[in-house]
mmCIF file of C-alpha atoms in Angstrom:
data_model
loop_
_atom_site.group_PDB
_atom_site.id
_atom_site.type_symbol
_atom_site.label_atom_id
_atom_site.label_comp_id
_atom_site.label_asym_id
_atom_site.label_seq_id
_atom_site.Cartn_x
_atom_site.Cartn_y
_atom_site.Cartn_z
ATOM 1 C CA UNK E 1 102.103 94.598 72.878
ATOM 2 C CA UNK E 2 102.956 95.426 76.639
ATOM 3 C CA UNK E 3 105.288 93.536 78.406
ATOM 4 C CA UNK E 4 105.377 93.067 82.160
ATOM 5 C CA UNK E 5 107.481 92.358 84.311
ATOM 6 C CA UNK E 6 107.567 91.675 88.069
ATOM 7 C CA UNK E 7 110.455 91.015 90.439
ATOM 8 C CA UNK E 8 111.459 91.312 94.364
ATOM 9 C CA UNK E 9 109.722 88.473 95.700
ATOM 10 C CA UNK E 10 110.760 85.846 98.383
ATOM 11 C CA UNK E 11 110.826 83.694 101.400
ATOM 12 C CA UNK E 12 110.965 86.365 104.244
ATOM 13 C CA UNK E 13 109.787 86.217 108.161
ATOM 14 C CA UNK E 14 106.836 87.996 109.535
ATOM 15 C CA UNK E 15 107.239 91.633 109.964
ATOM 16 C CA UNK E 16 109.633 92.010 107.187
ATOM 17 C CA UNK E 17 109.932 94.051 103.900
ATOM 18 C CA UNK E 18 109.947 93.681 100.708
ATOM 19 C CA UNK E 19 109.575 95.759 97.630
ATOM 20 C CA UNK E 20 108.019 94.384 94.437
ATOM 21 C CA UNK E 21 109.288 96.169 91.422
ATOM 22 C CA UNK E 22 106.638 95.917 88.053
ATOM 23 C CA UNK E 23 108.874 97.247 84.754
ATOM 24 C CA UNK E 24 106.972 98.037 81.418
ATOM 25 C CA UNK E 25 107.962 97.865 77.937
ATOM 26 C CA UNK E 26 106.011 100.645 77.458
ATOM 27 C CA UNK E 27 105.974 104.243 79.033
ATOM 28 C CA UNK E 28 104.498 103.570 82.371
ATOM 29 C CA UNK E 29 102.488 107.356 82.304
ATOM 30 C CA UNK E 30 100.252 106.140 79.591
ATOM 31 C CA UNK E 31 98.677 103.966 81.586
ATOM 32 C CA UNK E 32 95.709 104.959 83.323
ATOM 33 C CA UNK E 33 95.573 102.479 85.827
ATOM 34 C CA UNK E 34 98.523 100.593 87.165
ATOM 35 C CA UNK E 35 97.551 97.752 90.443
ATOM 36 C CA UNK E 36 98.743 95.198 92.157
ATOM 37 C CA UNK E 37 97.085 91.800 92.603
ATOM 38 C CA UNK E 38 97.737 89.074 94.370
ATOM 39 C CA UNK E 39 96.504 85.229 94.391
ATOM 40 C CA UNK E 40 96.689 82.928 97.344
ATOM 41 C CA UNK E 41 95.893 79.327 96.863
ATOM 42 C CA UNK E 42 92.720 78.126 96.980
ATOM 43 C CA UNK E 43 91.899 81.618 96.550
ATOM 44 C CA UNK E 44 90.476 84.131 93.659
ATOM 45 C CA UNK E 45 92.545 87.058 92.627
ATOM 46 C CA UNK E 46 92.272 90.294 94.837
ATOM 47 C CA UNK E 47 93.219 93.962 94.625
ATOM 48 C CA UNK E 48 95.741 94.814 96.953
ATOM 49 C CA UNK E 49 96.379 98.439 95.375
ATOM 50 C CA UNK E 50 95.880 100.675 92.590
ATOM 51 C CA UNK E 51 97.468 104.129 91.139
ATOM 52 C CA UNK E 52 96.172 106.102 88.700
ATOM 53 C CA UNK E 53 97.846 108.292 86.132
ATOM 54 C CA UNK E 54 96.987 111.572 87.674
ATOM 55 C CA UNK E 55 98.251 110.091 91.384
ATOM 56 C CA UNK E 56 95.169 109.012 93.328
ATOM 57 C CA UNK E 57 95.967 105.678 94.896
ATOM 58 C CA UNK E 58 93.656 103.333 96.588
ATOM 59 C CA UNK E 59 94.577 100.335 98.939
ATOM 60 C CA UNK E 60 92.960 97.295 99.987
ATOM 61 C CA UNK E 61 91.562 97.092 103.851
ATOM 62 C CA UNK E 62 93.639 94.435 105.010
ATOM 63 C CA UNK E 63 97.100 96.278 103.584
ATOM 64 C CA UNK E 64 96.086 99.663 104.389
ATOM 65 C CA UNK E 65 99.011 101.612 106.513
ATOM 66 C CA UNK E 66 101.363 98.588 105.838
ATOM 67 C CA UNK E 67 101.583 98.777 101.726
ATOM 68 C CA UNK E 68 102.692 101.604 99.495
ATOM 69 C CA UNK E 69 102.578 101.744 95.765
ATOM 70 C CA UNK E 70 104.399 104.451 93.879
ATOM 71 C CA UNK E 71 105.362 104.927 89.976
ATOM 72 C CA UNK E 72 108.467 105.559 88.704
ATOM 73 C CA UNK E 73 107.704 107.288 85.629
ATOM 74 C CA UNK E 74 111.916 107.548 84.920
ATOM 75 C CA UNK E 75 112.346 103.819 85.063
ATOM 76 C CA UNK E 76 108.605 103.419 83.595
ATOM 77 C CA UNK E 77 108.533 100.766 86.932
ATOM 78 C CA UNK E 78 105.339 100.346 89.301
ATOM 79 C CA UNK E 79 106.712 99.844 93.137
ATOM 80 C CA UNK E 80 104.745 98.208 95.838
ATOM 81 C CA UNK E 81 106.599 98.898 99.618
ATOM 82 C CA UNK E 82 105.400 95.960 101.606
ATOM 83 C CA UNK E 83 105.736 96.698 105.372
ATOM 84 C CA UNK E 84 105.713 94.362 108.601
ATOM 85 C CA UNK E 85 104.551 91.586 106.417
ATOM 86 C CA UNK E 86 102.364 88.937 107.743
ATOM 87 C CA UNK E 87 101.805 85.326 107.010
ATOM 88 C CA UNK E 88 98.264 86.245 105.174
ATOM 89 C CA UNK E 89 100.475 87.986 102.727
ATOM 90 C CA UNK E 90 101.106 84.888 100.842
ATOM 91 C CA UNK E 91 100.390 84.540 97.447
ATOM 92 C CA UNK E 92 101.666 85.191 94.028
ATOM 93 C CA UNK E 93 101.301 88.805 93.434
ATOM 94 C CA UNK E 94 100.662 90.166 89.924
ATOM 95 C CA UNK E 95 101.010 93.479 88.433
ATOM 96 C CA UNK E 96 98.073 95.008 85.578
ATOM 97 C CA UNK E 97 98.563 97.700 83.529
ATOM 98 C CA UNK E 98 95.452 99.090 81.692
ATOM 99 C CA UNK E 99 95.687 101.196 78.356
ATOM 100 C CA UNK E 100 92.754 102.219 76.796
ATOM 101 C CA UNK E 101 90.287 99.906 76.886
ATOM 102 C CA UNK E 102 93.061 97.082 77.392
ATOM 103 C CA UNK E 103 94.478 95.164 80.495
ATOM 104 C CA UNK E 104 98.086 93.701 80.427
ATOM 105 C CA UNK E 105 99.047 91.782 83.182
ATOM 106 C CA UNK E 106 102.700 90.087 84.173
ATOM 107 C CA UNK E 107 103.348 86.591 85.013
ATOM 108 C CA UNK E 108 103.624 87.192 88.358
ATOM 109 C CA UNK E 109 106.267 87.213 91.216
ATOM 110 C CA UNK E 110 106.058 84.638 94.526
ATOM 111 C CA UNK E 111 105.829 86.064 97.921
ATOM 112 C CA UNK E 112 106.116 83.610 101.256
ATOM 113 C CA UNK E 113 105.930 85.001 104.835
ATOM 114 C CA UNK E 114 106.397 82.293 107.206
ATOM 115 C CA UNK E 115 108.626 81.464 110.436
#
């Protein structure tokens, strides 16, 4: 069974950073897919960015420029950089993993931007 786990969220002010840090039980270079999600209330789950094991990387529209994910193969850990954050940021983002024909997902970490 794969475990995730996400950290680095918070309470920060528009046009801050943060970095959201997803760890694995499991060697993160077996995965073929590794994303971010993120959930906003009231709202359905969304893609906000996506690696794959042989390093293509897609983004949403709305964090394109602003958002990077990266893998850190080392410390089997999935990054997202979160740039000049904005209020619309809010939710609860979520990391998913996807081995084989399976999808693992964490429980999910809390982001707030607000004045």
């Amino acid at each position: 069974q794969v475990q995730l786990v996400e950290s680095g969220g918070g309470l920060v002010q528009p046009g801050a950073s943060l970095t959201l840090s997803c760890t694995a039980s499991h060697t993160i270079s077996n995965f073929k897919y590794m994303s971010w999600f993120r959930q906003a209330p009231g709202k359905e789950r969304e893609l906000v960015a996506i690696s794959s094991s042989w390093g293509h990387y897609n983004y949403a529209d709305s964090v394109k420029g602003r958002f990077t994910i990266s893998r850190d193969n080392v410390k089997n850990t999935l990054v997202l950089q979160m740039n000049n954050l904005k209020p619309e940021d809010t939710a609860v983002y979520y990391c998913k993993a996807e081995l084989n024909s399976d999808a693992y997902w964490g429980q999910g970490t809390q982001v707030t931007v607000s004045s």
